[in-house]
Amino acid sequence: MAGISLRGITKTYGGTRALRGLDLDIEDGEFFVLLGQTGAGKTTTLRLIAGLEKPTGGEIFIDGENVAEWNAAERDVALVLQQYSLYPRLTVRGNLEFPLKSKVRNLSQDEIDRRVNKAAETLQITKLLDRKVERLSGGEMQRVSIGRAIVREPRVFLMDEPLSALDAKLREALRVELKKLHTELKATFLFVTHDQVEAMSMGDKIGVLNRGKLVQVGTPTEVYHNPCNTFVARAVGSPPMNLFDGRVAGGQMEIGSVRLPVGANGEALDGRDLTVGVRPENIRLESGAPVSARVFDIEDHGVVKILTMQLDDERIYATVPAKTRVRLDETVQFGWQPDKTLLFDRQSGANISAL
Amino acid sequence: MTTLTMTRLDPQSRAARRGMSDISIRNLFIIPTILFLIIFNIFPLLYSLYYSFTDFRASTNAPANWVGLANYRELLNDPFIWTNFTITAKYVIVSVAGQVVVGFGVAMLLNRDIPFKGLITTLLLLPMMLSMAVVGLFWKLLYDPSFGIINYVLGLGRFEWLSDPDMALYAVAITDIWMWSPFVMLLSLAGLSAVPKHLYEAAAIDRAGPLYTFFRITLPLVAPILMIAIIFRTMEAFKTFDIAYIMTSQPTTEMIAIRLYKMAFQEWQTGMSCAFAYIVLIMVVAITNIYVKYLNKVKER
């Protein structure tokens, strides 16, 4: 069990810079989720920690030790890849034993069996142990991949979008299992994903990565309710946060022709170009509310309805109780509570609500 | 099981306007090929089967007399023929094993990011594209005891590669290895580059040593395609004629193909040589079948 620290990591591939001065601290036993779009540098970060690639600059510490000179085997980390990288022509048991058979470990067959059986039990693949890996379904394969990580009892688990190739139901099931696994093993997990639902539901902490830089680190609640800039605000939450460009005048926000109240400190921001962020669930449909918009789309999720509304050129998302009656193309009025909004500087995108 | 589905001819097409149906076009393509096969492959095959039961000699006008299985009986009882088979077997094993080791080894070396990889691969493939006769002739020069470069480089003085009865067969095998390793290399390279990279990465993280990785990941995944290379090379090596015939005429290098040639076109024992050819054919088919069975087993696993 160990914490991970990255200090000023840069990585360039040819001319492209995948990581630009990345600083990251993952505490011992933490379930850390690295969230970012394709190409943000998530996988690169993982591969650098695993030792599959060397950083162009910066230092990596595992358990306080600088691992710059250590190769993948010496770092004793487990990596679960997006592709099911199972060893061909072997049974499930053969795959699970593979990392333990290494001469460096020198484990007795009893110990190997004990670990394999325990891992198989945890992942509920005991019945599959003697099956050839070619005959497994996608979900089973990914379980075996995870199992191969577990048997090693590594210091750190690295997971590179392990669930993204699975179908939705299986993804949810494995998500729960991974959480449970983390609680049981008390190991450090670094989980990489582009799916913010995964990030929110699994992480003790989320790190949002944008173009090779860490934008914000925090608990899911912090990241969701207090994103540090408009990028994080857009990236986290589904449907995404509504962002309106406007200007503050006389303690009120002018958005196009609409005037809306801003938070308590509205006067202090007079005259500045701002972006207002409102979470869809904080938008209230009320007759007589200040803004009118046309309902463009309705997604009924059972518990809630997600409305997409068209206001001039902008799409606005609202999560409303399922019993709310709306029809397509109907014009509805909505508003929001001023204390549930976030203010961002329009130029830098930085969150200035706390000012 | 299979339903006959043929694309209908477009009624607007030129062929349709000339009054051709899709059936007649199909026949136009297939019949010449079938005729060619019958005339040059099937007919000689059956005709020689008939001759193998006669005492026919192509050099005389004497009519062929039916002798039944006498040719086969005589051949299989002939100790000299068995020497030919032993020589051939030795040659096949040495030459194919050499080609697999060298070819697969070079493929492993090439299967990484190196500069000029494409150029190197192409150059390495050149021996395979040469004519057998040319290769035989210039290796004869390379092996030459008095001015050959091989003796010069290895410092062997006047060692007689091709006249030494113990060495001649291996000398021919070395030439064959030189010529056909690129073939095994090419197929191995295709197999190796199909092994997913992430498997190696997973193995590296799982602390597998290089040997363990090779036997557990690389070899099982390349095995089927390597088997195909071995089947091809075994069949070819079994039939080796030109290289050996050109390079040396030692009795220790008299492989079945050479023996067969002598029997048919020097001794003019046409009937007997037909029977001999059939024995060889049956053996090659049998060996190939064993390989194919094994190949299917490898694939299944």
mmCIF file with all atom_site columns, C-alpha atoms in Angstrom, chain B residues 153-297:
data_model
loop_
_atom_site.group_PDB
_atom_site.id
_atom_site.type_symbol
_atom_site.label_atom_id
_atom_site.label_alt_id
_atom_site.label_comp_id
_atom_site.label_asym_id
_atom_site.label_entity_id
_atom_site.label_seq_id
_atom_site.pdbx_PDB_ins_code
_atom_site.Cartn_x
_atom_site.Cartn_y
_atom_site.Cartn_z
_atom_site.occupancy
_atom_site.B_iso_or_equiv
_atom_site.pdbx_formal_charge
_atom_site.auth_seq_id
_atom_site.auth_comp_id
_atom_site.auth_asym_id
_atom_site.auth_atom_id
_atom_site.pdbx_PDB_model_num
ATOM 1   C CA . VAL B 1 153 ? 36.731 -15.885 -44.364 1.00 0.00 ? 153 VAL B CA 1
ATOM 2   C CA . LEU B 1 154 ? 36.526 -18.911 -42.069 1.00 0.00 ? 154 LEU B CA 1
ATOM 3   C CA . GLY B 1 155 ? 40.215 -19.637 -42.555 1.00 0.00 ? 155 GLY B CA 1
ATOM 4   C CA . LEU B 1 156 ? 39.574 -23.256 -43.510 1.00 0.00 ? 156 LEU B CA 1
ATOM 5   C CA . GLY B 1 157 ? 42.318 -23.493 -46.098 1.00 0.00 ? 157 GLY B CA 1
ATOM 6   C CA . ARG B 1 158 ? 41.325 -25.847 -48.872 1.00 0.00 ? 158 ARG B CA 1
ATOM 7   C CA . PHE B 1 159 ? 38.360 -27.499 -47.172 1.00 0.00 ? 159 PHE B CA 1
ATOM 8   C CA . GLU B 1 160 ? 36.236 -29.241 -49.796 1.00 0.00 ? 160 GLU B CA 1
ATOM 9   C CA . TRP B 1 161 ? 32.660 -28.409 -48.892 1.00 0.00 ? 161 TRP B CA 1
ATOM 10  C CA . LEU B 1 162 ? 30.983 -30.003 -51.869 1.00 0.00 ? 162 LEU B CA 1
ATOM 11  C CA . SER B 1 163 ? 33.330 -32.901 -52.589 1.00 0.00 ? 163 SER B CA 1
ATOM 12  C CA . ASP B 1 164 ? 33.468 -34.051 -48.975 1.00 0.00 ? 164 ASP B CA 1
ATOM 13  C CA . PRO B 1 165 ? 30.864 -36.841 -48.811 1.00 0.00 ? 165 PRO B CA 1
ATOM 14  C CA . ASP B 1 166 ? 29.991 -36.078 -45.158 1.00 0.00 ? 166 ASP B CA 1
ATOM 15  C CA . MET B 1 167 ? 29.771 -32.347 -45.637 1.00 0.00 ? 167 MET B CA 1
ATOM 16  C CA . ALA B 1 168 ? 28.184 -31.985 -49.069 1.00 0.00 ? 168 ALA B CA 1
ATOM 17  C CA . LEU B 1 169 ? 24.581 -32.507 -47.909 1.00 0.00 ? 169 LEU B CA 1
ATOM 18  C CA . TYR B 1 170 ? 24.967 -29.928 -45.132 1.00 0.00 ? 170 TYR B CA 1
ATOM 19  C CA . ALA B 1 171 ? 26.603 -27.508 -47.545 1.00 0.00 ? 171 ALA B CA 1
ATOM 20  C CA . VAL B 1 172 ? 23.533 -27.796 -49.762 1.00 0.00 ? 172 VAL B CA 1
ATOM 21  C CA . ALA B 1 173 ? 21.276 -27.411 -46.710 1.00 0.00 ? 173 ALA B CA 1
ATOM 22  C CA . ILE B 1 174 ? 23.126 -24.232 -45.700 1.00 0.00 ? 174 ILE B CA 1
ATOM 23  C CA . THR B 1 175 ? 22.488 -22.808 -49.156 1.00 0.00 ? 175 THR B CA 1
ATOM 24  C CA . ASP B 1 176 ? 18.839 -23.744 -48.866 1.00 0.00 ? 176 ASP B CA 1
ATOM 25  C CA . ILE B 1 177 ? 18.659 -22.119 -45.424 1.00 0.00 ? 177 ILE B CA 1
ATOM 26  C CA . TRP B 1 178 ? 20.200 -18.956 -46.841 1.00 0.00 ? 178 TRP B CA 1
ATOM 27  C CA . MET B 1 179 ? 17.715 -18.913 -49.669 1.00 0.00 ? 179 MET B CA 1
ATOM 28  C CA . TRP B 1 180 ? 14.509 -19.750 -47.784 1.00 0.00 ? 180 TRP B CA 1
ATOM 29  C CA . SER B 1 181 ? 14.941 -18.291 -44.303 1.00 0.00 ? 181 SER B CA 1
ATOM 30  C CA . PRO B 1 182 ? 13.492 -15.024 -45.627 1.00 0.00 ? 182 PRO B CA 1
ATOM 31  C CA . PHE B 1 183 ? 10.269 -16.873 -46.382 1.00 0.00 ? 183 PHE B CA 1
ATOM 32  C CA . VAL B 1 184 ? 9.924  -18.062 -42.799 1.00 0.00 ? 184 VAL B CA 1
ATOM 33  C CA . MET B 1 185 ? 10.971 -14.591 -41.666 1.00 0.00 ? 185 MET B CA 1
ATOM 34  C CA . LEU B 1 186 ? 8.250  -12.953 -43.718 1.00 0.00 ? 186 LEU B CA 1
ATOM 35  C CA . LEU B 1 187 ? 5.502  -15.156 -42.315 1.00 0.00 ? 187 LEU B CA 1
ATOM 36  C CA . SER B 1 188 ? 6.860  -14.917 -38.764 1.00 0.00 ? 188 SER B CA 1
ATOM 37  C CA . LEU B 1 189 ? 6.993  -11.151 -39.073 1.00 0.00 ? 189 LEU B CA 1
ATOM 38  C CA . ALA B 1 190 ? 3.340  -11.108 -40.028 1.00 0.00 ? 190 ALA B CA 1
ATOM 39  C CA . GLY B 1 191 ? 2.553  -13.305 -37.040 1.00 0.00 ? 191 GLY B CA 1
ATOM 40  C CA . LEU B 1 192 ? 4.675  -11.282 -34.638 1.00 0.00 ? 192 LEU B CA 1
ATOM 41  C CA . SER B 1 193 ? 3.249  -7.948  -35.599 1.00 0.00 ? 193 SER B CA 1
ATOM 42  C CA . ALA B 1 194 ? -0.225 -9.348  -34.968 1.00 0.00 ? 194 ALA B CA 1
ATOM 43  C CA . VAL B 1 195 ? 0.572  -9.992  -31.311 1.00 0.00 ? 195 VAL B CA 1
ATOM 44  C CA . PRO B 1 196 ? -1.130 -7.162  -29.421 1.00 0.00 ? 196 PRO B CA 1
ATOM 45  C CA . LYS B 1 197 ? 1.381  -4.841  -27.736 1.00 0.00 ? 197 LYS B CA 1
ATOM 46  C CA . HIS B 1 198 ? -0.674 -4.506  -24.611 1.00 0.00 ? 198 HIS B CA 1
ATOM 47  C CA . LEU B 1 199 ? -0.106 -8.179  -23.847 1.00 0.00 ? 199 LEU B CA 1
ATOM 48  C CA . TYR B 1 200 ? 3.612  -7.517  -23.581 1.00 0.00 ? 200 TYR B CA 1
ATOM 49  C CA . GLU B 1 201 ? 2.941  -4.511  -21.397 1.00 0.00 ? 201 GLU B CA 1
ATOM 50  C CA . ALA B 1 202 ? 0.700  -6.539  -19.135 1.00 0.00 ? 202 ALA B CA 1
ATOM 51  C CA . ALA B 1 203 ? 3.388  -9.213  -18.931 1.00 0.00 ? 203 ALA B CA 1
ATOM 52  C CA . ALA B 1 204 ? 6.048  -6.617  -18.123 1.00 0.00 ? 204 ALA B CA 1
ATOM 53  C CA . ILE B 1 205 ? 3.936  -5.308  -15.262 1.00 0.00 ? 205 ILE B CA 1
ATOM 54  C CA . ASP B 1 206 ? 3.246  -8.859  -14.120 1.00 0.00 ? 206 ASP B CA 1
ATOM 55  C CA . ARG B 1 207 ? 7.013  -9.312  -13.803 1.00 0.00 ? 207 ARG B CA 1
ATOM 56  C CA . ALA B 1 208 ? 7.291  -12.025 -16.419 1.00 0.00 ? 208 ALA B CA 1
ATOM 57  C CA . GLY B 1 209 ? 10.838 -12.622 -17.583 1.00 0.00 ? 209 GLY B CA 1
ATOM 58  C CA . PRO B 1 210 ? 11.746 -12.373 -21.284 1.00 0.00 ? 210 PRO B CA 1
ATOM 59  C CA . LEU B 1 211 ? 11.889 -16.159 -21.733 1.00 0.00 ? 211 LEU B CA 1
ATOM 60  C CA . TYR B 1 212 ? 8.587  -16.695 -19.963 1.00 0.00 ? 212 TYR B CA 1
ATOM 61  C CA . THR B 1 213 ? 6.991  -13.961 -22.057 1.00 0.00 ? 213 THR B CA 1
ATOM 62  C CA . PHE B 1 214 ? 8.361  -15.543 -25.214 1.00 0.00 ? 214 PHE B CA 1
ATOM 63  C CA . PHE B 1 215 ? 7.065  -19.025 -24.487 1.00 0.00 ? 215 PHE B CA 1
ATOM 64  C CA . ARG B 1 216 ? 3.786  -17.918 -22.949 1.00 0.00 ? 216 ARG B CA 1
ATOM 65  C CA . ILE B 1 217 ? 2.746  -15.085 -25.232 1.00 0.00 ? 217 ILE B CA 1
ATOM 66  C CA . THR B 1 218 ? 4.839  -14.769 -28.371 1.00 0.00 ? 218 THR B CA 1
ATOM 67  C CA . LEU B 1 219 ? 5.188  -18.404 -29.378 1.00 0.00 ? 219 LEU B CA 1
ATOM 68  C CA . PRO B 1 220 ? 1.565  -19.529 -28.817 1.00 0.00 ? 220 PRO B CA 1
ATOM 69  C CA . LEU B 1 221 ? 0.296  -16.614 -30.869 1.00 0.00 ? 221 LEU B CA 1
ATOM 70  C CA . VAL B 1 222 ? 2.763  -17.038 -33.706 1.00 0.00 ? 222 VAL B CA 1
ATOM 71  C CA . ALA B 1 223 ? 2.583  -20.852 -33.742 1.00 0.00 ? 223 ALA B CA 1
ATOM 72  C CA . PRO B 1 224 ? -0.234 -21.245 -36.307 1.00 0.00 ? 224 PRO B CA 1
ATOM 73  C CA . ILE B 1 225 ? 1.403  -19.040 -38.914 1.00 0.00 ? 225 ILE B CA 1
ATOM 74  C CA . LEU B 1 226 ? 4.805  -20.559 -38.183 1.00 0.00 ? 226 LEU B CA 1
ATOM 75  C CA . MET B 1 227 ? 3.289  -23.989 -38.767 1.00 0.00 ? 227 MET B CA 1
ATOM 76  C CA . ILE B 1 228 ? 2.117  -22.889 -42.185 1.00 0.00 ? 228 ILE B CA 1
ATOM 77  C CA . ALA B 1 229 ? 5.643  -21.776 -43.028 1.00 0.00 ? 229 ALA B CA 1
ATOM 78  C CA . ILE B 1 230 ? 6.971  -25.137 -41.860 1.00 0.00 ? 230 ILE B CA 1
ATOM 79  C CA . ILE B 1 231 ? 4.434  -27.058 -43.964 1.00 0.00 ? 231 ILE B CA 1
ATOM 80  C CA . PHE B 1 232 ? 5.417  -25.140 -47.072 1.00 0.00 ? 232 PHE B CA 1
ATOM 81  C CA . ARG B 1 233 ? 9.107  -25.508 -46.475 1.00 0.00 ? 233 ARG B CA 1
ATOM 82  C CA . THR B 1 234 ? 8.896  -29.216 -45.654 1.00 0.00 ? 234 THR B CA 1
ATOM 83  C CA . MET B 1 235 ? 7.018  -29.932 -48.855 1.00 0.00 ? 235 MET B CA 1
ATOM 84  C CA . GLU B 1 236 ? 9.526  -27.942 -50.852 1.00 0.00 ? 236 GLU B CA 1
ATOM 85  C CA . ALA B 1 237 ? 12.560 -29.436 -49.148 1.00 0.00 ? 237 ALA B CA 1
ATOM 86  C CA . PHE B 1 238 ? 11.193 -32.905 -49.767 1.00 0.00 ? 238 PHE B CA 1
ATOM 87  C CA . LYS B 1 239 ? 11.122 -32.200 -53.473 1.00 0.00 ? 239 LYS B CA 1
ATOM 88  C CA . THR B 1 240 ? 14.547 -30.492 -53.581 1.00 0.00 ? 240 THR B CA 1
ATOM 89  C CA . PHE B 1 241 ? 16.210 -31.121 -56.877 1.00 0.00 ? 241 PHE B CA 1
ATOM 90  C CA . ASP B 1 242 ? 17.815 -28.184 -58.645 1.00 0.00 ? 242 ASP B CA 1
ATOM 91  C CA . ILE B 1 243 ? 20.068 -26.816 -55.901 1.00 0.00 ? 243 ILE B CA 1
ATOM 92  C CA . ALA B 1 244 ? 21.476 -30.184 -54.957 1.00 0.00 ? 244 ALA B CA 1
ATOM 93  C CA . TYR B 1 245 ? 21.779 -31.344 -58.574 1.00 0.00 ? 245 TYR B CA 1
ATOM 94  C CA . ILE B 1 246 ? 23.674 -28.231 -59.596 1.00 0.00 ? 246 ILE B CA 1
ATOM 95  C CA . MET B 1 247 ? 25.943 -27.972 -56.602 1.00 0.00 ? 247 MET B CA 1
ATOM 96  C CA . THR B 1 248 ? 27.223 -31.477 -56.131 1.00 0.00 ? 248 THR B CA 1
ATOM 97  C CA . SER B 1 249 ? 26.967 -34.995 -57.443 1.00 0.00 ? 249 SER B CA 1
ATOM 98  C CA . GLN B 1 250 ? 28.040 -36.926 -54.360 1.00 0.00 ? 250 GLN B CA 1
ATOM 99  C CA . PRO B 1 251 ? 26.170 -40.172 -53.724 1.00 0.00 ? 251 PRO B CA 1
ATOM 100 C CA . THR B 1 252 ? 25.556 -38.823 -50.219 1.00 0.00 ? 252 THR B CA 1
ATOM 101 C CA . THR B 1 253 ? 23.513 -35.970 -51.640 1.00 0.00 ? 253 THR B CA 1
ATOM 102 C CA . GLU B 1 254 ? 21.357 -38.118 -53.884 1.00 0.00 ? 254 GLU B CA 1
ATOM 103 C CA . MET B 1 255 ? 17.916 -37.167 -52.633 1.00 0.00 ? 255 MET B CA 1
ATOM 104 C CA . ILE B 1 256 ? 14.757 -38.843 -53.895 1.00 0.00 ? 256 ILE B CA 1
ATOM 105 C CA . ALA B 1 257 ? 14.055 -36.163 -56.488 1.00 0.00 ? 257 ALA B CA 1
ATOM 106 C CA . ILE B 1 258 ? 17.513 -36.644 -57.975 1.00 0.00 ? 258 ILE B CA 1
ATOM 107 C CA . ARG B 1 259 ? 17.192 -40.414 -57.870 1.00 0.00 ? 259 ARG B CA 1
ATOM 108 C CA . LEU B 1 260 ? 13.815 -40.082 -59.543 1.00 0.00 ? 260 LEU B CA 1
ATOM 109 C CA . TYR B 1 261 ? 15.232 -37.851 -62.259 1.00 0.00 ? 261 TYR B CA 1
ATOM 110 C CA . LYS B 1 262 ? 18.035 -40.287 -62.964 1.00 0.00 ? 262 LYS B CA 1
ATOM 111 C CA . MET B 1 263 ? 15.650 -43.214 -63.028 1.00 0.00 ? 263 MET B CA 1
ATOM 112 C CA . ALA B 1 264 ? 13.257 -41.501 -65.413 1.00 0.00 ? 264 ALA B CA 1
ATOM 113 C CA . PHE B 1 265 ? 15.538 -39.620 -67.773 1.00 0.00 ? 265 PHE B CA 1
ATOM 114 C CA . GLN B 1 266 ? 18.933 -41.323 -67.596 1.00 0.00 ? 266 GLN B CA 1
ATOM 115 C CA . GLU B 1 267 ? 17.987 -44.931 -67.091 1.00 0.00 ? 267 GLU B CA 1
ATOM 116 C CA . TRP B 1 268 ? 14.680 -44.508 -68.923 1.00 0.00 ? 268 TRP B CA 1
ATOM 117 C CA . GLN B 1 269 ? 12.794 -46.766 -66.533 1.00 0.00 ? 269 GLN B CA 1
ATOM 118 C CA . THR B 1 270 ? 9.585  -44.842 -67.094 1.00 0.00 ? 270 THR B CA 1
ATOM 119 C CA . GLY B 1 271 ? 7.207  -47.323 -65.484 1.00 0.00 ? 271 GLY B CA 1
ATOM 120 C CA . MET B 1 272 ? 9.404  -47.811 -62.459 1.00 0.00 ? 272 MET B CA 1
ATOM 121 C CA . SER B 1 273 ? 9.942  -44.067 -61.986 1.00 0.00 ? 273 SER B CA 1
ATOM 122 C CA . CYS B 1 274 ? 6.187  -43.483 -62.174 1.00 0.00 ? 274 CYS B CA 1
ATOM 123 C CA . ALA B 1 275 ? 5.746  -45.921 -59.319 1.00 0.00 ? 275 ALA B CA 1
ATOM 124 C CA . PHE B 1 276 ? 8.530  -44.164 -57.429 1.00 0.00 ? 276 PHE B CA 1
ATOM 125 C CA . ALA B 1 277 ? 6.884  -40.791 -57.977 1.00 0.00 ? 277 ALA B CA 1
ATOM 126 C CA . TYR B 1 278 ? 3.668  -42.184 -56.536 1.00 0.00 ? 278 TYR B CA 1
ATOM 127 C CA . ILE B 1 279 ? 5.429  -43.435 -53.434 1.00 0.00 ? 279 ILE B CA 1
ATOM 128 C CA . VAL B 1 280 ? 6.927  -39.981 -52.930 1.00 0.00 ? 280 VAL B CA 1
ATOM 129 C CA . LEU B 1 281 ? 3.555  -38.348 -53.511 1.00 0.00 ? 281 LEU B CA 1
ATOM 130 C CA . ILE B 1 282 ? 1.895  -40.533 -50.886 1.00 0.00 ? 282 ILE B CA 1
ATOM 131 C CA . MET B 1 283 ? 4.654  -39.748 -48.402 1.00 0.00 ? 283 MET B CA 1
ATOM 132 C CA . VAL B 1 284 ? 4.424  -35.987 -48.955 1.00 0.00 ? 284 VAL B CA 1
ATOM 133 C CA . VAL B 1 285 ? 0.652  -36.084 -48.607 1.00 0.00 ? 285 VAL B CA 1
ATOM 134 C CA . ALA B 1 286 ? 0.965  -38.129 -45.428 1.00 0.00 ? 286 ALA B CA 1
ATOM 135 C CA . ILE B 1 287 ? 3.511  -35.784 -43.859 1.00 0.00 ? 287 ILE B CA 1
ATOM 136 C CA . THR B 1 288 ? 1.505  -32.729 -44.822 1.00 0.00 ? 288 THR B CA 1
ATOM 137 C CA . ASN B 1 289 ? -1.595 -34.266 -43.303 1.00 0.00 ? 289 ASN B CA 1
ATOM 138 C CA . ILE B 1 290 ? 0.163  -34.812 -40.019 1.00 0.00 ? 290 ILE B CA 1
ATOM 139 C CA . TYR B 1 291 ? 1.212  -31.171 -40.024 1.00 0.00 ? 291 TYR B CA 1
ATOM 140 C CA . VAL B 1 292 ? -2.255 -29.940 -40.928 1.00 0.00 ? 292 VAL B CA 1
ATOM 141 C CA . LYS B 1 293 ? -3.799 -32.034 -38.148 1.00 0.00 ? 293 LYS B CA 1
ATOM 142 C CA . TYR B 1 294 ? -1.318 -30.524 -35.731 1.00 0.00 ? 294 TYR B CA 1
ATOM 143 C CA . LEU B 1 295 ? -1.949 -27.055 -37.110 1.00 0.00 ? 295 LEU B CA 1
ATOM 144 C CA . ASN B 1 296 ? -5.667 -27.391 -36.501 1.00 0.00 ? 296 ASN B CA 1
ATOM 145 C CA . LYS B 1 297 ? -4.968 -28.531 -32.979 1.00 0.00 ? 297 LYS B CA 1
#
